[in-house]
């Protein structure tokens, strides 16, 4: 029997017979490792312990301590166990697919009756019985006809359709969890007892079209979450409770910030309070960008199809674009335009007007560009996922030699902005070339090498996010972590050698020759709409004082204090504080409760004692009790807090 060589993470290598399994490899190292092993990674591919290994390579044995592979296996096995439980309780239910997703999994079922919350409890109980049985998990590779015959006999039409979608010649792998069988690529655990029975929960049911096609049957999708132990599950469920309390849609209603309606899907109706947040944030970013050496421009909303074809967006991005057809006067055919989904090609048009010299570079061109992108209705989510939005977009036209300095400069710029907005740290991902892309491999090699070198020069070692770059260039993705541990990808920074070539951008170099500039695409916040949603949820509506839409309410305790209330409001407004009067004939406790629900940071109560002393009684949001301050003291203090961080 021929031999293969397997290299371990410590650099040591051993020879094994061809066809050895990862389970046998683990046993050859130590009996204790064989007992703890759950899977293996072979040349970066996650494999089953039972799969034969036929080629030499690098191998690592995974245990439950290896978080990523452990969670993948737990969640994948639970999808199968849940489907088995459903069919054991309701044998007539048809199964489809059950992929792993963030924090858990889902599985789609075809069942005439809707699943109820009580059904979820029954399914969970049956799943725990299956786990307790410690049923073995085994796998086989079948030929296509055997699989078709099997699912025809089982009357599983969705599985037959999945087989039709698998390319000819590709193996069809089958898995059994006990006596229940499913078509699956794997890998899986070795028996159901390896699943932690106290670390999962079924969360909810939703409708889902088969294969996402609205012309296909509507199925029922059961969602679950799972972790390695009950403490991790408990922490996640607590996070979900916190997320529900912080939901920007709920807080948006309570704070009267915005609303959405079906007549304008994916578009935001900003109310005065919400628009105050928006404009304050935009004014802050405008000042920051001016100080950072940017010039601000504005470009058209509706742009001819020709420009999108020239830029490559028509070919690569058309499915996200809103098409606008216009009957031009005396034209024989309609003119086809598109609402711009991004600003980049328009910025190149500005760059191309007039002769540019190397002395003009780097040219940092910014726009608060209103963009429109088609998102499926099922993907829309409050102001976090919309069809119409504004980006704090900018493009830096520079030379290759300037990429490193401009990348570091942007990272420093972004870091300062995030700190001002309450995020002291972030992660950076490096998104590499996608399958569908413009430009040659040589151009992509140059772009990826330049961006990675520049990122490392800025003192950052990014995580690699393979295949997630834009069609025209690699990008950095800046990921924030909010107050309850959720990640949000916001800022981006991309190196682009393709678009300047396609749109014929050039500058005169020092030697008089004409050269292509490099185009750095960058966004700090990304979408204003989405970032405001993140801020609302991160701070649970209690925004930093300078961003709060309603900063101060001055409330009367008795009507005789009304004149002084208005005097206090006027004094605060004169110092730039957003203050309003509440002189309604209501009890002060009622007013305090109402304005606290609206997340007003400071409530000043005025009674006759305050009138006589020319003072105020100040209550802070979420603080017990109040403080008595003189009018001059409270105006000075609140005026200072109302000053944006880039000014104060």
Coordinates of C-alpha atoms in Angstrom, one line a residue:
X1 CA 0.0 0.0 0.0
X2 CA 1.4 3.4 -0.9
X3 CA 2.2 5.9 1.8
X4 CA 1.2 9.6 2.3
X5 CA 2.9 12.2 4.5
X6 CA 0.8 14.4 6.9
X7 CA 2.3 17.5 8.4
X8 CA 1.0 18.7 11.8
X9 CA 0.7 22.3 13.1
X10 CA 4.0 22.0 15.0
X11 CA 5.8 21.3 11.7
X12 CA 6.4 17.5 12.4
X13 CA 5.4 15.1 9.7
X14 CA 4.4 11.4 9.8
X15 CA 3.9 8.8 7.1
X16 CA 0.5 6.9 6.9
X17 CA -1.0 4.4 4.6
X18 CA -3.1 5.9 1.8
X19 CA -6.7 6.0 2.8
X20 CA -6.1 6.5 6.5
X21 CA -8.8 8.4 8.4
X22 CA -8.4 11.4 10.6
X23 CA -9.8 9.3 13.5
X24 CA -6.9 6.9 12.9
X25 CA -4.4 9.7 12.7
X26 CA -5.7 11.1 16.1
X27 CA -5.4 7.7 17.7
X28 CA -1.8 7.3 16.4
X29 CA -0.9 10.5 18.3
X30 CA -2.6 9.8 21.6
X31 CA -5.6 7.9 22.9
X32 CA -6.8 11.0 24.8
X33 CA -6.7 13.0 21.5
X34 CA -8.7 10.3 19.7
X35 CA -11.3 10.5 22.5
X36 CA -11.6 14.3 22.2
X37 CA -11.4 14.6 18.4
X38 CA -14.4 15.8 16.6
X39 CA -13.1 16.5 13.0
X40 CA -9.9 17.6 11.2
X41 CA -8.7 20.3 8.9
X42 CA -6.8 19.0 5.9
X43 CA -5.0 21.7 3.8
X44 CA -7.6 24.2 5.2
X45 CA -10.6 22.0 4.3
X46 CA -12.9 20.9 7.2
X47 CA -13.2 17.1 7.0
X48 CA -14.9 14.3 8.8
X49 CA -13.0 12.0 11.1
X50 CA -14.3 9.1 9.0
X51 CA -13.2 10.4 5.5
X52 CA -10.3 8.5 3.9
X53 CA -7.2 10.7 3.3
X54 CA -5.6 9.8 0.0
X55 CA -3.1 12.7 -0.6
X56 CA -0.2 14.2 1.5
X57 CA -0.9 17.5 3.1
X58 CA -1.1 19.5 6.3
X59 CA -3.5 18.3 9.0
X60 CA -4.9 19.5 12.3
X61 CA -7.1 17.5 14.6
X62 CA -10.0 19.5 16.0
X63 CA -11.6 19.2 19.4
X64 CA -14.4 21.1 21.2
X65 CA -11.8 23.7 22.2
X66 CA -11.4 24.7 18.5
X67 CA -14.3 27.2 18.4
X68 CA -15.0 27.6 14.7
X69 CA -15.0 24.0 13.6
X70 CA -16.8 22.9 16.9
X71 CA -19.6 25.4 16.3
X72 CA -19.9 24.4 12.7
X73 CA -20.3 20.8 13.6
X74 CA -22.7 21.3 16.5
X75 CA -25.0 23.6 14.5
X76 CA -24.9 21.4 11.4
X77 CA -25.6 18.2 13.4
X78 CA -28.5 20.0 15.2
X79 CA -30.0 20.9 11.8
X80 CA -30.1 17.1 11.0
X81 CA -31.3 16.2 14.5
X82 CA -34.1 18.7 14.3
X83 CA -35.2 17.5 10.8
X84 CA -35.2 13.9 12.2
X85 CA -37.2 15.0 15.2
X86 CA -39.8 16.7 13.0
X87 CA -40.2 13.7 10.8
X88 CA -40.5 11.3 13.8
X89 CA -43.3 13.5 15.2
X90 CA -44.9 14.3 11.9
X91 CA -43.9 11.6 9.3
X92 CA -45.7 13.3 6.4
X93 CA -43.5 16.4 6.6
X94 CA -41.2 16.9 3.7
X95 CA -37.6 18.0 4.3
X96 CA -35.5 20.3 2.2
X97 CA -32.2 21.9 3.4
X98 CA -30.7 23.1 6.7
X99 CA -27.6 25.2 6.5
X100 CA -25.5 26.7 9.3
X101 CA -25.8 30.5 9.8
X102 CA -24.7 33.1 12.3
X103 CA -25.2 31.7 15.8
X104 CA -27.1 28.7 14.7
X105 CA -29.0 27.1 11.8
X106 CA -32.3 26.8 10.1
X107 CA -34.1 24.0 8.3
X108 CA -37.0 24.5 5.8
X109 CA -40.0 22.1 5.9
X110 CA -43.0 21.5 3.7
X111 CA -45.9 21.0 6.1
X112 CA -49.6 21.7 5.6
X113 CA -50.2 23.0 9.2
X114 CA -48.2 25.9 10.6
X115 CA -45.7 25.1 13.3
X116 CA -46.8 26.7 16.7
X117 CA -44.7 27.7 19.7
X118 CA -45.9 24.6 21.4
X119 CA -44.6 22.5 18.5
X120 CA -41.2 24.0 18.9
X121 CA -41.1 22.9 22.6
X122 CA -42.2 19.4 21.4
X123 CA -39.4 19.3 18.8
X124 CA -36.8 20.5 21.3
X125 CA -37.8 17.6 23.7
X126 CA -37.5 15.1 20.9
X127 CA -34.1 16.4 19.9
X128 CA -32.8 16.0 23.4
X129 CA -34.0 12.4 23.3
X130 CA -32.1 11.8 20.1
X131 CA -29.0 13.4 21.6
X132 CA -29.3 11.3 24.8
X133 CA -29.5 8.1 22.6
X134 CA -26.0 8.7 21.4
X135 CA -26.9 7.3 18.0
X136 CA -23.9 6.8 15.6
X137 CA -23.4 9.1 12.7
X138 CA -22.2 7.4 9.5
X139 CA -21.6 8.5 5.9
X140 CA -21.5 6.9 2.4
X141 CA -20.9 8.1 -1.1
X142 CA -23.7 7.1 -3.5
X143 CA -24.0 7.2 -7.3
X144 CA -26.6 9.5 -8.7
X145 CA -29.1 6.8 -9.7
X146 CA -29.1 5.2 -6.3
X147 CA -29.8 8.5 -4.6
X148 CA -32.6 9.3 -7.1
X149 CA -34.2 5.8 -6.5
X150 CA -33.9 6.3 -2.7
X151 CA -35.6 9.7 -2.6
X152 CA -38.2 8.6 -5.1
X153 CA -39.1 5.7 -2.8
X154 CA -39.1 8.1 0.2
X155 CA -41.4 10.6 -1.6
X156 CA -39.0 13.5 -1.0
X157 CA -39.4 15.7 -4.1
X158 CA -37.2 18.6 -2.7
X159 CA -34.2 16.2 -2.3
X160 CA -34.7 15.0 -5.9
X161 CA -34.6 18.6 -7.1
X162 CA -31.4 19.2 -5.1
X163 CA -29.8 16.2 -6.8
X164 CA -30.6 17.7 -10.2
X165 CA -28.8 20.9 -9.2
X166 CA -25.6 19.0 -8.3
X167 CA -23.1 19.0 -11.2
X168 CA -22.7 15.6 -13.0
X169 CA -19.7 13.8 -11.8
X170 CA -19.8 15.3 -8.3
X171 CA -20.0 12.8 -5.4
X172 CA -23.4 12.5 -3.6
X173 CA -22.6 12.1 0.1
X174 CA -25.2 10.6 2.4
X175 CA -25.3 10.9 6.2
X176 CA -27.2 8.9 8.8
X177 CA -28.0 10.2 12.3
X178 CA -29.2 6.9 13.7
X179 CA -31.7 5.6 11.2
X180 CA -32.5 9.0 9.8
X181 CA -30.7 9.9 6.5
X182 CA -30.0 13.1 4.6
X183 CA -28.1 14.3 1.5
X184 CA -25.2 16.4 2.8
X185 CA -21.7 17.5 2.1
X186 CA -20.7 17.2 5.7
X187 CA -18.7 17.1 7.9
X188 CA -20.5 15.9 11.0
X189 CA -19.8 14.6 14.5
X190 CA -19.3 10.9 15.2
X191 CA -22.5 10.3 17.3
X192 CA -25.4 12.4 18.4
X193 CA -24.2 12.4 22.0
X194 CA -21.4 14.7 21.1
X195 CA -23.9 17.5 20.7
X196 CA -24.2 19.6 24.0
X197 CA -27.9 19.0 24.9
X198 CA -28.1 22.1 27.1
X199 CA -26.6 24.6 24.7
X200 CA -29.2 25.0 22.0
X201 CA -32.7 26.5 21.6
X202 CA -35.3 26.8 18.8
X203 CA -36.1 30.4 18.5
X204 CA -38.9 31.0 15.9
X205 CA -40.6 30.0 12.7
X206 CA -40.8 32.1 9.5
X207 CA -42.0 31.6 5.9
X208 CA -39.4 31.1 3.2
X209 CA -39.8 30.4 -0.5
X210 CA -38.2 27.3 -1.8
X211 CA -34.7 28.3 -3.1
X212 CA -35.7 31.9 -2.5
X213 CA -37.9 32.0 -5.6
X214 CA -41.3 33.7 -5.0
X215 CA -42.8 31.6 -7.7
X216 CA -42.0 28.4 -5.8
X217 CA -43.8 26.9 -2.8
X218 CA -43.8 28.7 0.6
X219 CA -42.1 26.6 3.2
X220 CA -41.8 26.8 7.0
X221 CA -38.3 27.7 8.3
X222 CA -37.5 26.8 11.9
X223 CA -34.5 28.7 13.3
X224 CA -32.3 27.6 16.2
X225 CA -29.2 28.9 18.0
X226 CA -26.5 26.7 19.4
X227 CA -23.2 27.0 21.3
X228 CA -20.6 24.8 22.9
X229 CA -22.0 25.0 26.4
X230 CA -25.0 26.4 28.4
X231 CA -23.0 29.5 29.5
X232 CA -22.4 30.6 25.9
X233 CA -26.1 30.0 25.1
X234 CA -27.2 32.0 28.1
X235 CA -24.9 34.9 27.1
X236 CA -26.4 34.8 23.6
X237 CA -30.0 34.7 24.8
X238 CA -29.2 37.7 27.1
X239 CA -27.8 39.5 24.1
X240 CA -30.9 38.8 22.1
X241 CA -33.0 40.3 24.9
X242 CA -30.8 43.4 25.0
X243 CA -31.0 43.6 21.2
X244 CA -34.8 43.5 21.4
X245 CA -34.8 46.4 23.9
X246 CA -32.4 48.3 21.7
X247 CA -34.1 47.7 18.4
X248 CA -33.8 50.9 16.4
X249 CA -37.3 50.5 14.9
X250 CA -38.8 50.4 18.4
X251 CA -36.7 53.3 19.7
X252 CA -37.4 55.2 16.5
X253 CA -41.1 55.2 17.3
X254 CA -40.5 56.1 21.0
X255 CA -38.2 58.9 20.1
X256 CA -40.2 60.0 17.1
X257 CA -37.2 59.7 14.7
X258 CA -38.5 58.2 11.5
X259 CA -41.0 55.9 9.9
X260 CA -41.2 53.6 6.9
X261 CA -44.3 52.8 4.8
X262 CA -45.3 50.5 2.0
X263 CA -45.7 53.3 -0.6
X264 CA -42.0 53.8 -0.5
X265 CA -40.3 50.4 0.3
X266 CA -36.8 50.7 1.6
X267 CA -37.0 54.5 1.9
X268 CA -36.9 56.5 5.1
X269 CA -39.3 59.3 6.2
X270 CA -37.2 61.3 8.6
X271 CA -39.1 63.2 11.3
X272 CA -37.7 66.4 12.8
X273 CA -36.0 64.5 15.7
X274 CA -34.4 62.0 13.4
X275 CA -33.3 64.6 10.8
X276 CA -31.6 66.5 13.6
X277 CA -29.4 63.4 14.3
X278 CA -28.8 63.1 10.6
X279 CA -27.7 66.7 10.0
X280 CA -25.6 66.9 13.2
X281 CA -23.7 63.8 12.1
X282 CA -23.3 65.1 8.5
X283 CA -22.1 68.5 9.8
X284 CA -19.6 66.7 12.0
X285 CA -18.3 64.6 9.1
X286 CA -18.2 67.6 6.8
X287 CA -15.9 69.5 9.3
X288 CA -13.8 66.4 9.8
X289 CA -13.3 65.9 6.1
X290 CA -12.4 69.6 5.5
X291 CA -9.8 69.3 8.2
X292 CA -8.6 66.1 6.6
X293 CA -7.8 67.8 3.3
X294 CA -10.9 66.7 1.3
X295 CA -12.8 68.8 -1.2
X296 CA -16.6 68.3 -1.3
X297 CA -18.5 67.7 -4.6
X298 CA -22.0 66.7 -5.6
X299 CA -23.0 64.6 -8.6
X300 CA -26.2 63.7 -10.5
X301 CA -28.7 61.2 -9.3
X302 CA -29.7 59.9 -12.7
X303 CA -26.9 58.9 -15.0
X304 CA -26.8 57.5 -18.5
X305 CA -26.5 53.7 -19.1
X306 CA -23.4 54.4 -21.2
X307 CA -21.3 55.6 -18.2
X308 CA -22.4 52.5 -16.2
X309 CA -21.4 50.3 -19.1
X310 CA -18.0 52.1 -19.4
X311 CA -17.3 51.7 -15.7
X312 CA -18.3 48.0 -15.6
X313 CA -21.2 48.5 -13.2
X314 CA -23.8 47.6 -15.9
X315 CA -22.3 44.2 -16.3
X316 CA -21.4 43.5 -12.7
X317 CA -24.0 45.4 -10.7
X318 CA -27.1 45.9 -12.9
X319 CA -29.3 43.6 -10.7
X320 CA -28.9 46.1 -7.9
X321 CA -29.7 49.2 -10.1
X322 CA -33.0 51.1 -10.6
X323 CA -33.4 51.6 -14.3
X324 CA -35.0 54.9 -15.5
X325 CA -36.3 55.0 -19.1
X326 CA -37.0 58.5 -20.6
X327 CA -38.9 59.4 -23.8
X328 CA -36.6 62.2 -25.0
X329 CA -38.3 64.7 -27.3
X330 CA -38.2 63.5 -31.0
X331 CA -36.2 60.4 -30.0
X332 CA -37.1 57.2 -31.8
X333 CA -36.1 55.0 -28.8
X334 CA -36.2 55.5 -25.1
X335 CA -33.1 56.8 -23.3
X336 CA -32.0 54.3 -20.6
X337 CA -30.5 55.8 -17.5
X338 CA -30.1 54.5 -13.9
X339 CA -30.3 55.9 -10.5
X340 CA -26.8 55.9 -9.2
X341 CA -26.0 53.0 -6.8
X342 CA -22.6 54.5 -6.0
X343 CA -20.7 57.7 -6.7
X344 CA -17.3 56.5 -8.1
X345 CA -17.8 56.8 -11.9
X346 CA -19.2 60.3 -11.4
X347 CA -16.2 61.4 -9.4
X348 CA -13.9 60.2 -12.2
X349 CA -15.9 62.5 -14.5
X350 CA -15.0 65.5 -12.3
X351 CA -11.4 64.4 -12.1
X352 CA -11.3 64.2 -16.0
X353 CA -12.4 67.8 -16.4
X354 CA -9.3 69.9 -17.0
X355 CA -5.6 68.8 -17.0
X356 CA -4.4 67.2 -13.8
X357 CA -0.7 67.2 -12.7
X358 CA 1.2 65.1 -10.3
X359 CA 1.3 68.2 -8.2
X360 CA -2.5 68.0 -7.8
X361 CA -2.2 64.5 -6.2
X362 CA -3.4 63.2 -3.9
X363 CA -6.8 64.7 -4.7
X364 CA -9.3 63.7 -2.0
X365 CA -12.8 64.1 -3.4
X366 CA -15.8 63.6 -1.0
X367 CA -19.5 63.5 -1.5
X368 CA -22.5 62.9 0.7
X369 CA -23.9 61.0 -2.2
X370 CA -27.6 59.9 -2.3
X371 CA -27.6 56.4 -3.8
X372 CA -30.3 53.9 -4.6
X373 CA -29.9 50.1 -4.7
X374 CA -32.4 47.4 -5.2
X375 CA -32.7 45.1 -2.2
X376 CA -35.2 42.3 -2.1
X377 CA -38.2 43.2 0.1
X378 CA -37.4 40.3 2.5
X379 CA -33.9 41.7 3.1
X380 CA -35.1 45.2 4.1
X381 CA -34.7 46.0 7.8
X382 CA -35.7 49.3 9.3
X383 CA -33.1 51.9 8.4
X384 CA -30.3 49.3 8.6
X385 CA -31.1 47.8 5.2
X386 CA -32.7 50.2 2.8
X387 CA -33.0 51.0 -0.9
X388 CA -32.3 54.7 -0.7
X389 CA -29.4 56.0 1.4
X390 CA -26.6 58.5 1.6
X391 CA -22.9 57.5 1.8
X392 CA -20.1 59.6 3.3
X393 CA -18.2 58.6 0.2
X394 CA -14.8 59.8 -1.0
X395 CA -12.3 58.9 -3.7
X396 CA -8.6 59.6 -3.4
X397 CA -6.8 60.0 -6.7
X398 CA -3.1 59.3 -6.1
X399 CA 0.0 57.8 -7.5
X400 CA 1.1 54.2 -6.6
X401 CA 3.8 55.6 -4.4
X402 CA 1.2 57.4 -2.3
X403 CA -1.0 54.4 -1.6
X404 CA 0.7 53.5 1.7
X405 CA 0.7 57.1 3.1
X406 CA -3.0 57.6 2.1
X407 CA -4.0 54.3 3.6
X408 CA -2.4 55.1 6.9
X409 CA -3.8 58.6 6.8
X410 CA -7.4 57.2 6.3
X411 CA -7.0 54.6 9.0
X412 CA -6.0 57.4 11.4
X413 CA -8.9 59.6 10.2
X414 CA -11.4 56.7 10.6
X415 CA -10.0 55.9 14.1
X416 CA -10.5 59.4 15.3
X417 CA -14.1 59.5 14.0
X418 CA -15.0 56.2 15.6
X419 CA -13.6 57.3 18.9
X420 CA -15.6 60.5 18.8
X421 CA -18.7 58.4 18.1
X422 CA -18.1 56.0 21.0
X423 CA -16.2 53.1 19.4
X424 CA -12.7 52.9 20.8
X425 CA -11.6 49.8 18.8
X426 CA -12.4 48.0 15.6
X427 CA -11.2 45.0 13.6
X428 CA -10.0 45.1 10.0
X429 CA -10.7 42.5 7.3
X430 CA -8.9 42.2 4.0
X431 CA -11.3 41.3 1.2
X432 CA -9.6 39.6 -1.7
X433 CA -10.5 39.2 -5.4
X434 CA -14.0 37.8 -6.1
X435 CA -14.8 35.3 -8.9
X436 CA -16.6 37.9 -11.0
X437 CA -14.2 40.8 -11.4
X438 CA -12.8 43.3 -13.9
X439 CA -9.1 43.6 -14.6
X440 CA -6.3 41.1 -15.2
X441 CA -4.8 38.9 -12.6
X442 CA -1.6 41.0 -12.8
X443 CA -3.5 44.1 -11.9
X444 CA -5.2 42.3 -9.0
X445 CA -1.8 41.0 -7.8
X446 CA -0.5 44.6 -7.8
X447 CA -3.6 46.0 -6.0
X448 CA -3.8 43.3 -3.3
X449 CA -0.1 43.5 -2.7
X450 CA -0.2 47.3 -2.4
X451 CA -3.2 47.4 -0.1
X452 CA -1.9 44.7 2.2
X453 CA 1.5 46.3 2.5
X454 CA -0.1 49.7 3.2
X455 CA -2.3 48.1 6.0
X456 CA 0.7 46.4 7.6
X457 CA 2.6 49.7 7.4
X458 CA -0.2 51.3 9.4
X459 CA 0.4 48.7 12.1
X460 CA -2.6 46.5 11.4
X461 CA -2.5 42.8 10.5
X462 CA -6.0 42.3 8.9
X463 CA -8.1 39.1 8.9
X464 CA -8.4 37.7 5.4
X465 CA -11.9 37.7 3.9
X466 CA -11.4 35.6 0.7
X467 CA -13.4 36.5 -2.4
X468 CA -15.3 39.4 -0.9
X469 CA -13.6 42.3 -2.7
X470 CA -15.4 44.6 -5.1
X471 CA -15.4 43.7 -8.7
X472 CA -12.8 46.4 -9.4
X473 CA -10.4 46.0 -6.5
X474 CA -9.6 44.5 -3.0
X475 CA -10.8 46.3 0.1
X476 CA -10.4 46.8 3.8
X477 CA -13.5 46.3 5.9
X478 CA -13.6 48.0 9.3
X479 CA -15.7 46.1 11.8
X480 CA -17.1 47.8 14.9
X481 CA -18.3 45.9 18.0
X482 CA -21.2 47.5 19.8
X483 CA -22.2 47.6 23.5
X484 CA -23.7 44.1 23.5
X485 CA -21.0 42.4 21.4
X486 CA -22.5 42.5 17.9
X487 CA -20.2 43.2 14.9
X488 CA -21.1 45.8 12.3
X489 CA -19.1 46.3 9.1
X490 CA -19.1 50.0 8.4
X491 CA -16.0 51.7 6.9
X492 CA -14.3 50.5 3.7
X493 CA -11.1 51.3 1.9
X494 CA -10.4 50.0 -1.6
X495 CA -7.5 50.1 -4.0
X496 CA -8.6 50.4 -7.6
X497 CA -6.4 50.3 -10.7
X498 CA -9.3 49.2 -13.0
X499 CA -11.8 52.2 -13.0
X500 CA -9.3 54.9 -13.9
X501 CA -8.3 52.7 -16.9
X502 CA -11.8 52.0 -18.0
X503 CA -12.9 55.7 -17.7
X504 CA -9.6 57.1 -19.1
X505 CA -8.5 59.1 -16.1
X506 CA -4.9 60.4 -16.4
X507 CA -2.5 63.0 -15.0
X508 CA 0.7 64.5 -16.2
X509 CA 3.7 63.0 -14.4
X510 CA 6.9 64.8 -13.4
X511 CA 8.6 63.7 -16.6
X512 CA 5.8 65.0 -18.8
X513 CA 4.2 61.6 -19.6
X514 CA 0.6 60.8 -19.1
X515 CA -0.1 58.3 -16.3
X516 CA -3.2 56.6 -14.8
X517 CA -3.9 57.6 -11.2
X518 CA -4.7 55.0 -8.6
X519 CA -8.2 55.4 -7.2
X520 CA -8.8 54.8 -3.5
X521 CA -12.5 54.3 -2.7
X522 CA -13.2 55.0 1.0
X523 CA -16.2 55.4 3.3
X524 CA -16.0 56.0 7.1
X525 CA -19.5 55.6 8.3
X526 CA -20.8 54.0 5.1
X527 CA -24.5 54.6 4.9
X528 CA -25.7 57.4 7.2
X529 CA -29.0 55.6 7.6
X530 CA -27.4 52.3 8.7
X531 CA -24.8 54.0 10.9
X532 CA -27.5 56.0 12.7
X533 CA -29.4 52.7 13.3
X534 CA -26.2 51.3 14.8
X535 CA -25.7 54.4 17.0
X536 CA -29.3 54.1 18.3
X537 CA -28.9 50.4 19.1
X538 CA -25.4 50.8 20.6
X539 CA -26.5 53.6 23.0
X540 CA -30.0 52.1 23.5
X541 CA -31.4 55.5 22.3
X542 CA -29.3 57.4 24.9
X543 CA -27.1 59.2 22.3
X544 CA -24.1 61.3 23.3
X545 CA -25.4 64.7 24.4
X546 CA -24.1 66.5 21.3
X547 CA -26.0 64.1 19.0
X548 CA -29.2 63.8 21.0
X549 CA -32.0 65.3 18.9
X550 CA -33.8 66.7 22.0
X551 CA -31.1 67.7 24.5
X552 CA -33.0 69.5 27.2
X553 CA -36.6 69.8 28.3
X554 CA -37.4 72.6 30.8
X555 CA -40.6 71.6 32.5
X556 CA -42.8 73.7 34.8
X557 CA -44.0 72.3 38.1
X558 CA -46.6 75.1 38.5
X559 CA -48.0 77.4 35.9
X560 CA -46.7 80.5 37.8
X561 CA -43.2 79.3 36.7
X562 CA -43.9 79.4 33.0
X563 CA -42.2 82.8 32.3
X564 CA -39.0 81.6 34.0
X565 CA -39.2 78.3 32.0
X566 CA -39.1 80.2 28.7
X567 CA -36.3 82.4 30.0
X568 CA -34.2 79.3 30.8
X569 CA -35.0 77.8 27.3
X570 CA -34.0 81.1 25.6
X571 CA -30.7 81.2 27.6
X572 CA -29.8 77.6 26.6
X573 CA -30.7 78.1 22.9
X574 CA -28.6 81.2 22.8
X575 CA -25.6 79.0 23.7
X576 CA -26.5 76.4 21.0
X577 CA -28.3 73.9 23.2
X578 CA -31.4 72.2 21.7
X579 CA -33.9 73.1 24.5
X580 CA -37.7 73.1 24.6
X581 CA -40.3 74.1 27.1
X582 CA -43.0 71.9 28.6
X583 CA -45.6 74.1 30.3
X584 CA -48.5 71.7 30.0
X585 CA -50.9 71.3 32.8
X586 CA -49.6 67.9 33.8
X587 CA -47.8 66.6 37.0
X588 CA -44.1 66.9 36.9
X589 CA -43.7 63.1 37.4
X590 CA -45.8 62.5 34.3
X591 CA -43.6 64.9 32.3
X592 CA -40.4 63.2 33.6
X593 CA -41.6 59.7 32.6
X594 CA -42.7 60.9 29.2
X595 CA -39.4 62.7 28.3
X596 CA -37.4 59.8 29.8
X597 CA -39.1 57.4 27.4
X598 CA -38.2 59.8 24.6
X599 CA -34.5 59.6 25.8
X600 CA -34.1 63.3 26.6
X601 CA -30.7 63.5 28.3
X602 CA -31.5 66.3 30.7
X603 CA -34.8 67.4 32.2
X604 CA -34.9 70.7 34.2
X605 CA -37.8 71.1 36.6
X606 CA -38.9 74.6 37.5
X607 CA -41.1 75.4 40.5
X608 CA -41.5 78.6 42.5
X609 CA -38.4 77.8 44.6
X610 CA -36.3 77.8 41.4
X611 CA -37.9 81.0 40.2
X612 CA -37.1 82.8 43.4
X613 CA -33.5 81.5 43.5
X614 CA -32.9 81.7 39.7
X615 CA -31.9 78.1 39.7
X616 CA -33.0 74.8 38.1
X617 CA -33.5 71.3 39.4
X618 CA -31.7 69.0 36.8
X619 CA -32.5 65.3 36.4
X620 CA -30.2 63.2 34.1
X621 CA -31.6 60.3 32.1
X622 CA -31.3 57.0 34.0
X623 CA -29.9 58.7 37.2
X624 CA -31.7 58.8 40.5
X625 CA -32.5 62.1 42.1
X626 CA -31.8 65.6 40.8
X627 CA -29.3 68.4 41.4
X628 CA -30.0 72.0 42.0
X629 CA -27.8 74.4 40.0
X630 CA -27.8 78.1 39.3
X631 CA -29.0 79.2 35.8
X632 CA -25.5 80.3 34.8
X633 CA -24.0 77.0 36.0
X634 CA -26.5 74.8 34.1
X635 CA -26.2 76.9 30.9
X636 CA -22.4 76.7 30.9
X637 CA -22.4 73.0 31.7
X638 CA -24.9 72.0 29.1
X639 CA -23.4 74.3 26.4
X640 CA -20.1 72.5 26.9
X641 CA -21.7 69.1 26.5
X642 CA -23.6 70.2 23.4
X643 CA -20.3 71.1 21.7
X644 CA -19.3 68.4 19.1
X645 CA -16.1 66.6 19.9
X646 CA -14.2 67.9 16.9
X647 CA -14.9 71.5 18.1
X648 CA -14.7 71.3 21.9

